[in-house]
Each structure stands twice: as structure tokens, then as C-alpha cells.
Coordinates of C-alpha atoms in Angstrom, one line a residue:
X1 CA -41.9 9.0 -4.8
X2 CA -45.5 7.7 -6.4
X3 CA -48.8 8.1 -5.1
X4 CA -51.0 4.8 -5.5
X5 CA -54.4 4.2 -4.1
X6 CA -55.5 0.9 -2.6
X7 CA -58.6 -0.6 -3.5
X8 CA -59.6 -2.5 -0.6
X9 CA -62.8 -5.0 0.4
X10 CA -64.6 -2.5 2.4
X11 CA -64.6 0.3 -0.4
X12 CA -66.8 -1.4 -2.6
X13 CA -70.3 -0.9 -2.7
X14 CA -72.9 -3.2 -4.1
X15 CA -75.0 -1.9 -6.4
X16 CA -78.1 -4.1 -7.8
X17 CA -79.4 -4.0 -11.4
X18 CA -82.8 -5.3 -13.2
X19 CA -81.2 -8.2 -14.4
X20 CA -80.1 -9.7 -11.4
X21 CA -76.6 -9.1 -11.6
X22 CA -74.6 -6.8 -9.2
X23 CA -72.2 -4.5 -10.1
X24 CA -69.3 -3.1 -7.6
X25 CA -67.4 0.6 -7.5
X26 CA -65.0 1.8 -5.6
X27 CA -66.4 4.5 -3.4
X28 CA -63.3 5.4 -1.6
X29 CA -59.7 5.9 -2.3
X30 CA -57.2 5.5 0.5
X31 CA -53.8 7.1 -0.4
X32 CA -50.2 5.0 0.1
X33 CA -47.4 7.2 0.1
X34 CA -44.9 4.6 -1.3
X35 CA -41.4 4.5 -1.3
X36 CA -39.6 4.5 -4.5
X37 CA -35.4 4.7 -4.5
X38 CA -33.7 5.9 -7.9
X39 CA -29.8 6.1 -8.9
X40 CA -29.3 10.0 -8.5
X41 CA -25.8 12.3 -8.0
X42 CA -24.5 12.7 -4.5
X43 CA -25.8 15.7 -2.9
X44 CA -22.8 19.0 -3.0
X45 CA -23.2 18.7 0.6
X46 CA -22.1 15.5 1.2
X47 CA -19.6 14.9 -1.4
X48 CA -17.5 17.9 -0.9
X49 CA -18.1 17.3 3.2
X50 CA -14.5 18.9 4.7
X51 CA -14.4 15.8 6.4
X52 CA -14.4 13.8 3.4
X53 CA -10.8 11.8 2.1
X54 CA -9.6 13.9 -1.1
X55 CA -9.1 13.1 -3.9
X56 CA -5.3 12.5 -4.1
X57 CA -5.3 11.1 -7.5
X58 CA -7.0 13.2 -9.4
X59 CA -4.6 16.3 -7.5
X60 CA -1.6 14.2 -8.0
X61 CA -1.9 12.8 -11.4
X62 CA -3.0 16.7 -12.6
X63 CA -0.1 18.0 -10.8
X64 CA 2.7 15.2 -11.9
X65 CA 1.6 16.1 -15.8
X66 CA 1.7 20.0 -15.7
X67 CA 5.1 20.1 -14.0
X68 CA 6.2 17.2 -16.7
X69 CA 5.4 19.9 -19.3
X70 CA 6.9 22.9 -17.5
X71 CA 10.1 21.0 -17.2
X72 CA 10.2 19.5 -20.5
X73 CA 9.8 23.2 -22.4
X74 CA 13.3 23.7 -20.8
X75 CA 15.0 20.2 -20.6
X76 CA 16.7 20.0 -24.2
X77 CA 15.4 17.2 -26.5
X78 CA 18.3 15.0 -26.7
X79 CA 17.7 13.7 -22.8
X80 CA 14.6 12.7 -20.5
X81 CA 13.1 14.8 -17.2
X82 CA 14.9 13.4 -13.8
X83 CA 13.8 14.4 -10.6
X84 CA 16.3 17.3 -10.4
X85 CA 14.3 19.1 -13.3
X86 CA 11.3 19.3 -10.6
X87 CA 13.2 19.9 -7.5
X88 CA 12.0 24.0 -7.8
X89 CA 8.3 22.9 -8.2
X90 CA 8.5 20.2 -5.2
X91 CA 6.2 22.6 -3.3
X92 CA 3.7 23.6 -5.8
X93 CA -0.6 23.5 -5.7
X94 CA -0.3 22.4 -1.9
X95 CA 1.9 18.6 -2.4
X96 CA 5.1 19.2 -1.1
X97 CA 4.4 16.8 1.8
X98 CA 4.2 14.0 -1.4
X99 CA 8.1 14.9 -2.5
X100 CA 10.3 12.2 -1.6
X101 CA 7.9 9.6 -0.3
X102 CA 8.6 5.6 -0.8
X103 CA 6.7 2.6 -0.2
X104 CA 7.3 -0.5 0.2
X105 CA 5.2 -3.6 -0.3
X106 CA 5.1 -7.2 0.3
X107 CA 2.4 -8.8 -1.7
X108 CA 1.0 -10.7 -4.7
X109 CA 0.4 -10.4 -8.1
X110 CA -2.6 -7.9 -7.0
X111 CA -0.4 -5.6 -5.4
X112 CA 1.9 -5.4 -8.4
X113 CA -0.6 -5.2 -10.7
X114 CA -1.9 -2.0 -8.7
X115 CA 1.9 -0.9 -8.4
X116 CA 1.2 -0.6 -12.3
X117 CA -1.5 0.7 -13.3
X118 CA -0.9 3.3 -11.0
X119 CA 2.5 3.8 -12.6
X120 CA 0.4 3.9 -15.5
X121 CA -1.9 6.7 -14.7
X122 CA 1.5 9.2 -14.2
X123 CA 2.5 8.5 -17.7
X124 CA 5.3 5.7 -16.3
X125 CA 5.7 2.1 -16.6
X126 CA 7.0 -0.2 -13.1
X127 CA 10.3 -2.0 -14.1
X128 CA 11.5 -5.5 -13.0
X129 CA 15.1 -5.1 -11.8
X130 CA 15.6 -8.9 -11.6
X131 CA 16.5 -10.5 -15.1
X132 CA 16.5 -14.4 -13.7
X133 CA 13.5 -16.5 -14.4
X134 CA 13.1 -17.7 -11.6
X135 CA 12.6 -14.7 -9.8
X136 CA 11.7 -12.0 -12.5
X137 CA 8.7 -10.4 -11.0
X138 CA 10.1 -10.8 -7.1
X139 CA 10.4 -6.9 -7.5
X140 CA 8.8 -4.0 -9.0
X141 CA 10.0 0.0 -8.7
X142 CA 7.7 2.2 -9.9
X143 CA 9.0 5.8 -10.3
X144 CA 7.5 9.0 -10.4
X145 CA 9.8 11.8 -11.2
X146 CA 7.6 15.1 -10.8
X147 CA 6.7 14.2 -7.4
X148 CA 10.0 12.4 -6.7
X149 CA 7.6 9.0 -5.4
X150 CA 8.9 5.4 -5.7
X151 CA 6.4 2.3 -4.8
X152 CA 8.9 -0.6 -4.6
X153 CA 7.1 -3.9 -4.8
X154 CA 8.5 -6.9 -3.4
X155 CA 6.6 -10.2 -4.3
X156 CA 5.9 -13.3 -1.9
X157 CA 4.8 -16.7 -2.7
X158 CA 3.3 -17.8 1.0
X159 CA 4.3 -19.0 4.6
X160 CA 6.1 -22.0 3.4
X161 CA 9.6 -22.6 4.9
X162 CA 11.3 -24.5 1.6
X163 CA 9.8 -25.6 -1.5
X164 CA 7.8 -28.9 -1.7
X165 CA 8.5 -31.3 -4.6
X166 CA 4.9 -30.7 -5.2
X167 CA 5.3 -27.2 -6.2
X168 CA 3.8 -26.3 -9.7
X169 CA 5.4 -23.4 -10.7
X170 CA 8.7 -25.2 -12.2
X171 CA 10.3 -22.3 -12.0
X172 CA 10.2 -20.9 -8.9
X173 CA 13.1 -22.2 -7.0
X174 CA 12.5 -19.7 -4.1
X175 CA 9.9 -20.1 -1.8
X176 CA 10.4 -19.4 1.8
X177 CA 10.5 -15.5 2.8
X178 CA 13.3 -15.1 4.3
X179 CA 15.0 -16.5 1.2
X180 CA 13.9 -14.1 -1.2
X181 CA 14.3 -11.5 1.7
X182 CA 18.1 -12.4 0.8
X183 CA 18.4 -13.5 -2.5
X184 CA 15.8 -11.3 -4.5
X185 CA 14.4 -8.5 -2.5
X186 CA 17.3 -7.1 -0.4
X187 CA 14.7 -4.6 0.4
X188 CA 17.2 -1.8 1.7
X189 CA 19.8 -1.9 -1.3
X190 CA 16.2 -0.7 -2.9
X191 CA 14.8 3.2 -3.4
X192 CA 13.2 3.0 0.0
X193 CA 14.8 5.8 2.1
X194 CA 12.2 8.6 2.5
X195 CA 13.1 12.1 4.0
X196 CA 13.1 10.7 7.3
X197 CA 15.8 7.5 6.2
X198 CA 13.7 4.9 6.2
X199 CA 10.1 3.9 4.2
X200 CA 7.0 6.0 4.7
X201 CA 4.3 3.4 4.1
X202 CA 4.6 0.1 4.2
X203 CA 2.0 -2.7 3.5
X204 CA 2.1 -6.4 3.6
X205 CA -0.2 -10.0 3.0
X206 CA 0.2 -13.6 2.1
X207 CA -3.2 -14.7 1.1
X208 CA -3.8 -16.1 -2.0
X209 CA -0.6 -18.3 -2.1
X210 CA -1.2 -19.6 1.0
X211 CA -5.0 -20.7 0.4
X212 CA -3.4 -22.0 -3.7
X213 CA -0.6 -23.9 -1.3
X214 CA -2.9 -25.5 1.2
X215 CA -5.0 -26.2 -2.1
X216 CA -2.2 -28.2 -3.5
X217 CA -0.6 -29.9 -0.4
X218 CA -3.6 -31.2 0.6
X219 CA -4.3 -32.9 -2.9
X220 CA -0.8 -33.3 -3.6
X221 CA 0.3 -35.6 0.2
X222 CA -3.8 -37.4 1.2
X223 CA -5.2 -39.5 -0.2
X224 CA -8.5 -38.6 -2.5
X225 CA -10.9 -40.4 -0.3
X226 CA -9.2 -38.1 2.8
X227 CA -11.7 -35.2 3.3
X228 CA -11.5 -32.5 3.8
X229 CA -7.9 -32.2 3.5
X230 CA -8.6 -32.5 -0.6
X231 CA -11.1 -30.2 -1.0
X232 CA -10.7 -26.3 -2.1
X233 CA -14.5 -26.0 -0.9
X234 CA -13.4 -26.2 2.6
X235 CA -12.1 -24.1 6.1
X236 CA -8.7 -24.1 7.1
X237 CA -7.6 -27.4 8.9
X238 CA -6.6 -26.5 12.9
X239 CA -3.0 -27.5 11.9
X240 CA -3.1 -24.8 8.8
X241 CA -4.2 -22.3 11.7
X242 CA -1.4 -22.9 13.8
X243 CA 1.2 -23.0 10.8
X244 CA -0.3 -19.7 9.4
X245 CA -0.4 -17.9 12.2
X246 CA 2.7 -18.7 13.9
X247 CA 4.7 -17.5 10.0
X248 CA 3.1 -14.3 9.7
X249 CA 3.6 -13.1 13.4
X250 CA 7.8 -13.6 12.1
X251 CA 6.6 -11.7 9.5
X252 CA 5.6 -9.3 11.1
X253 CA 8.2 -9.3 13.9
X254 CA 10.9 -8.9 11.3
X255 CA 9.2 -5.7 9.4
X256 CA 9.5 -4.5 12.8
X257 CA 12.3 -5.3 13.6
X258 CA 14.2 -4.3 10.0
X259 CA 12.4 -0.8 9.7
X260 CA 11.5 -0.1 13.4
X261 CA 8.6 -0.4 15.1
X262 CA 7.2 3.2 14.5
X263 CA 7.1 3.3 10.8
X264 CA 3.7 2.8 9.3
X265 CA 3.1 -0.7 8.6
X266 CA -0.1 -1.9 7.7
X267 CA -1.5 -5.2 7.0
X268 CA -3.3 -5.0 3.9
X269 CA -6.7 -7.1 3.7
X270 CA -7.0 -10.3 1.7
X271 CA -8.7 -10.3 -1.6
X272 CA -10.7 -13.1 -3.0
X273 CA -11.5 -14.3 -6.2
X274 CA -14.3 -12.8 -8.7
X275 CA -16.4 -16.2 -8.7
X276 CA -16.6 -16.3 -4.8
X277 CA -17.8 -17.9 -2.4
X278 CA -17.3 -21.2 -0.5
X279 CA -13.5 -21.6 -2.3
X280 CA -12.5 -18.6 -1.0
X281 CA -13.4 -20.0 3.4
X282 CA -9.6 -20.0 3.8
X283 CA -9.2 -16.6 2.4
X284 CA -11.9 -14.9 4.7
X285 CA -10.0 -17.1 7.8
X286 CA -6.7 -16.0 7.0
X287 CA -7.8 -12.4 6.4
X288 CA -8.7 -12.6 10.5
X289 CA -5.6 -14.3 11.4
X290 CA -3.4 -11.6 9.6
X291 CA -5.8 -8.5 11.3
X292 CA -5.6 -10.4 14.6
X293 CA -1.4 -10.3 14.3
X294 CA -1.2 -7.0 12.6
X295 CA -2.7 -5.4 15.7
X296 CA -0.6 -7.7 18.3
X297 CA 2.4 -5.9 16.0
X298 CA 1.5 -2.2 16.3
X299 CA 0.3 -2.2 12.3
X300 CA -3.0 -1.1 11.3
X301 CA -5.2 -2.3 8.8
X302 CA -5.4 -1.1 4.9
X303 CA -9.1 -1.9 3.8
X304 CA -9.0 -1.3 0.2
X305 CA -10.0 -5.4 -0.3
X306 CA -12.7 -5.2 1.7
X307 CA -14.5 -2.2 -0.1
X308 CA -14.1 -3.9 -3.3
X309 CA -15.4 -7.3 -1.8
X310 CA -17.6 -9.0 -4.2
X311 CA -17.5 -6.7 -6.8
X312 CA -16.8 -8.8 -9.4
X313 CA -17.2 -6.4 -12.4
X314 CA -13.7 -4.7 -10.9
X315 CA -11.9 -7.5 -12.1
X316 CA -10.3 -7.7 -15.0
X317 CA -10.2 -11.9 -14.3
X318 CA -10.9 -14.6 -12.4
X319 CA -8.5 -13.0 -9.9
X320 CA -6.8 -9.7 -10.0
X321 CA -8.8 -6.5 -9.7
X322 CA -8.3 -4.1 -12.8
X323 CA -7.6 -0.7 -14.0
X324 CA -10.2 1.9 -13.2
X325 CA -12.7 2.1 -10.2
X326 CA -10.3 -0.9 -8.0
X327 CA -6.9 0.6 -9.1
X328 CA -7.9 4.1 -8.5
X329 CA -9.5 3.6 -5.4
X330 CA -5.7 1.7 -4.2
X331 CA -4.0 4.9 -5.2
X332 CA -6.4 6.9 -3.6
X333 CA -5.5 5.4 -0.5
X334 CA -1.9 4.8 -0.6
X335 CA -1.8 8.7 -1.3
X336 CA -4.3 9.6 1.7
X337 CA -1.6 7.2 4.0
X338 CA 1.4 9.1 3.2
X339 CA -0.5 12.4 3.5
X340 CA -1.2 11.3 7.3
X341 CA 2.4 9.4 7.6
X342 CA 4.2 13.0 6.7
X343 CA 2.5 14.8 8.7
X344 CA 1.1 17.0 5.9
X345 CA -1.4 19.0 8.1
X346 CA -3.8 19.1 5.1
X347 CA -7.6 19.5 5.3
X348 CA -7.8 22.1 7.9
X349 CA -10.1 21.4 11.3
X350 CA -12.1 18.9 9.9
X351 CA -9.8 16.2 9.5
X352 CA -7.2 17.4 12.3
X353 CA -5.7 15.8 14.0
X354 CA -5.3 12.8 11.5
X355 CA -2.7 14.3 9.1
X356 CA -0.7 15.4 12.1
X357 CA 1.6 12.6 11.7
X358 CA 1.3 8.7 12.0
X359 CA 1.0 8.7 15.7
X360 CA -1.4 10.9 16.1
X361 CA -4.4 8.6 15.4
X362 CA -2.0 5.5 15.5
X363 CA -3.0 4.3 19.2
X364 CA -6.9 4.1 17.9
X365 CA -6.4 2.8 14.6
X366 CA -4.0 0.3 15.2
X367 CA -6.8 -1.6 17.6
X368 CA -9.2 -1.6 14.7
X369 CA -8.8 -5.1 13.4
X370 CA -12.1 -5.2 12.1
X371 CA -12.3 -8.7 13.1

């Protein structure tokens, strides 16, 4: 903090020479204590708080690499590390509760873009089962040996019901959910099964193809003149609402009714584009609808969007978070939900009694919204 002084009116005194002129000098100085903010660490005391979220990454990723190099001084050199070469480790430095765990999500090309670099920062790489170009990237498994962890990534395009001659992707034949439900995804012939038979996280959105598809309806069937069904710049139209809303309650019916009602679903908030702003109304509408249905279906809310809202230098384009702050943040979080959905007990008396199991907080968290 700086200490200024404050020469006001009433501290100068006149004082009157030969010549005629008169001179002026401050008598008094009156003191401002002024407030001055700098960019210093986090106080001890309130980053290591015992109430804090750990850092599951940073265990995890340390963890995953020293029991790759304990298992690979015994595996012999002409095969690769399974998961069987880590099954006596599965307990060690405190993340058993982590062996075994799957996700599951249904999502965009940000959601598989985290499913990778978080892949990436275990020393693996997220595979694309599906050889057809026309649905090559519907899925993504990404597979962690050391901790025996799968994140399957199952990709959607949007509410639609059937594809529109107006579609521009040429090669997309598959629109509609429940299609690539049943042609690409077939979600349970996937790695989902965790150790109690059925996913232990699972998140789900529809965002940006929704807002690109009302983008190109609305140019591609009115006329140019017919405002303000033509213009990106705009809010969603009361029909859009109704459509939107009424596909993602099915939505979320049928995760519900496919997995059961009590495994951990969450609806994971929308992002929005790096150059923000007006373009991105339908996003921040949308974004309300889905939180509004999520808590009519028992899900909770996964709010890793909406702390990297507006921060633009995440992004390694015009619309995709990147690897680093954004991606580590994601995994982060994913890790701190399957700590709680396990039941893991971790973090002593400070955090109980959220890592007690799902349903131990579920009844407050689930009437978030955050609306």
C-alpha cells in the first residue's frame, strides 16, 4: 500500500513579496492511506485449506507414471503393460477408490477434445473405434491402464429428429440421437461397466450444434428480409424454446431410464465461443433450459464451462478450449466426481460427508441449477 499526501485549497498560504507577486506553500500535509492491489501467491492458509478440492491430477497423473515404470521393469520387452500388470498396485498412495471407474459422455467436439488431452497427460492417446466416415469421431475410448480408468466419449450433433437437406456437413448421414444411439454409440456394448455394473459418472449437452443448426435453418428455410429468424446475432425464437426443450427432457428421460435413475448424471454447462458475445444469446438460453431439465431429471450440474467463461486465452480457437489451464481444470473435476460417486471417504472431516457416496449431498446439489 502507498502513502500519498493531498494538497488541497485550504493548505496554501499566501505569502506576499516586494515585487507584487504572491507566492503559495503548502503548510499542511493531510495523509491518504490508498489502496493499491498487486498479483501475489495464495496465502499457505488458504490454498492448502482441508476444505479445499485436491488436486486429483497432479496425484493421479504422478501415480499412473510410477506404477507404469514399476510394472514395465518386470513386463518383458517383446509386449506392452495391460491392466493385469497393475492389479497388485490398484490400492497404492491412497487411489484405490479410482480403480475400475468409467465414464461416459454425450457431447461435442469440446468434450472429446478434453477426452484427449487428458488421455494425453497419462502418456495415452483416445482411439476412434468407428472406421466409417460418416461417423468416425461418433466415439472416443480413452484408456488408462495403471489406474484401470476408461472415459468413453460418445459424440452428438443436436436435437434434430432426421437430417435436413440443408445440412452442411455432407458427410454426416446421422443426425437424430436416437439414431446414432443405435447405429454408432451402442453405448453398453462399450467399456462402461464400473465395479458396481453400470457407469460411474456420466455427463451430457447439446449446445453448440443446436445454436450452428438454428443458425443454418433459419438462413437456410426464411427468406433474407425475414428477421430475426436469419440472424446469428439474435435470442432463441419461442418455437426453438419449445422444440429444445421438449428433445433434451427425452434426453434426459432415456439416460435415466437406460442406466437408472440413481447413477450420477450431470448436465454439463454450455460453452461459448472465444469471440463472444451477442452470437453466443442462444447459447446462454439453452445453457438455462438444459440446467432447468437436468434438475426436473434428478442430474446435477458440472460447472467446468462456466469457470472458464470468457476466458478467451484458454482456447486454442475460435471454439474449443485447449490443453493446459481449461483441460486440466476438466480432469480435475471429472476426477473429484468419481472420488464422491465411489464413495472414496477421502479428505477427512472437512469435506465429509461429500465423498460419502453420490447420495449423500445428491438431494442439495441436484436443486442447484444455477439458473
Amino acid at each position: 500500500m502507498d502513502r500519498q499526501h493531498d494538497e488541497s485549497p485550504d493548505d496554501l498560504q499566501p505569502i506576499h513579496a516586494g515585487n507584487g507577486c504572491i507566492f503559495h506553500i503548502v503548510s499542511t500535509y493531510h495523509f491518504i492511506h490508498e489502496i493499491v492491489f498487486n498479483d501475489t501467491a495464495v496465502e499457505p492458509e488458504y490454498l492448502n485449506a482441508a476444505g479445499n478440492p485436491q488436486q486429483w491430477m497432479r496425484m493421479a497423473v504422478v501415480e499412473s507414471r510410477r506404477r507404469r515404470k514399476a510394472a514395465e521393469a518386470t513386463v518383458p520387452p517383446t509386449r506392452n503393460t495391460t491392466v493385469n500388470d497393475f492389479v497388485n498396485m490398484k490400492d497404492d498412495n491412497g487411489l484405490g477408490w479410482l480403480w475400475g471407474r468409467r465414464v461416459v459422455m454425450f457431447g461435442d467436439s469440446v468434450d472429446r477434445y478434453m477426452t484427449q488431452f487428458f488421455c494425453e497427460e497419462f502418456d495415452s492417446k483416445m482411439y476412434l473405434p468407428i472406421q466409417d466416415k460418416s461417423g468416425r469421431q461418433a466415439k472416443g475410448i480413452c484408456e488408462v491402464p495403471a489406474l484401470n480408468l476408461t472415459l468413453v466419449y460418445l459424440h452428438s450433433v443436436g436435437s434434430f429428429t432426421y437430417r435436413p437437406d440443408w445440412w452442411w456437413i455432407e458427410n454426416l448421414k446421422n443426425v437424430a440421437w436416437e439414431e446414432r444411439w443405435n447405429i454408432f454409440w451402442k453405448p453398453h456394448e462399450a467399456p462402461i461397466q464400473g465395479p458396481s455394473g453400470r457407469p460411474d459418472l456420466i455427463l451430457w449437452q447439446n449446445g453448440l450444434w443446436d445454436q450452428r443448426t438454428f443458425w443454418e435453418g433459419g438462413a437456410a428455410m426464411h427468406n433474407e428480409s425475414d428477421k430475426p429468424m436469419t440472424l446469428k446475432n439474435r435470442q432463441m425464437a419461442w418455437e426453438e424454446v419449445r422444440f429444445v426443450t421438449a428433445r433434451i427432457k427425452k434426453i434426459a428421460k432415456r439416460l435415466n431410464d437406460e442406466f437408472g435413475e440413481d447413477v450420477p448424471l450431470m448436465f454439463r454447462a454450455l460453452t461459448v465461443h472465444r469471440e463472444s458475445g451477442m452470437g453466443d444469446a442462444i447459447m446462454m438460453e439453452m445453457d438455462r433450459l438444459g440446467r432447468a431439465v437436468a434438475e426436473q431429471a434428478g442430474h446435477e450440474m458440472f460447472e467446468w464451462a462456466k469457470l472458464i467463461h470468457l476466458l478467451g486465452n484458454l482456447y486454442q480457437d475460435g471454439l474449443h478450449p485447449g490443453k493446459g489451464a481449461a483441460s486440466w481444470l476438466w480432469g480435475n473435476m471429472v476426477l473429484e466426481y468419481l472420488a464422491r460417486s465411489s464413495g472414496s471417504e477421502v479428505g477427512g472431516e472437512a469435506r465429509s460427508p461429500y465423498f460419502s457416496g453420490w447420495d449423500a449431498c445428491h438431494k442439495e446439489l441436484s436443486g442447484w441449477g444455477g439458473r
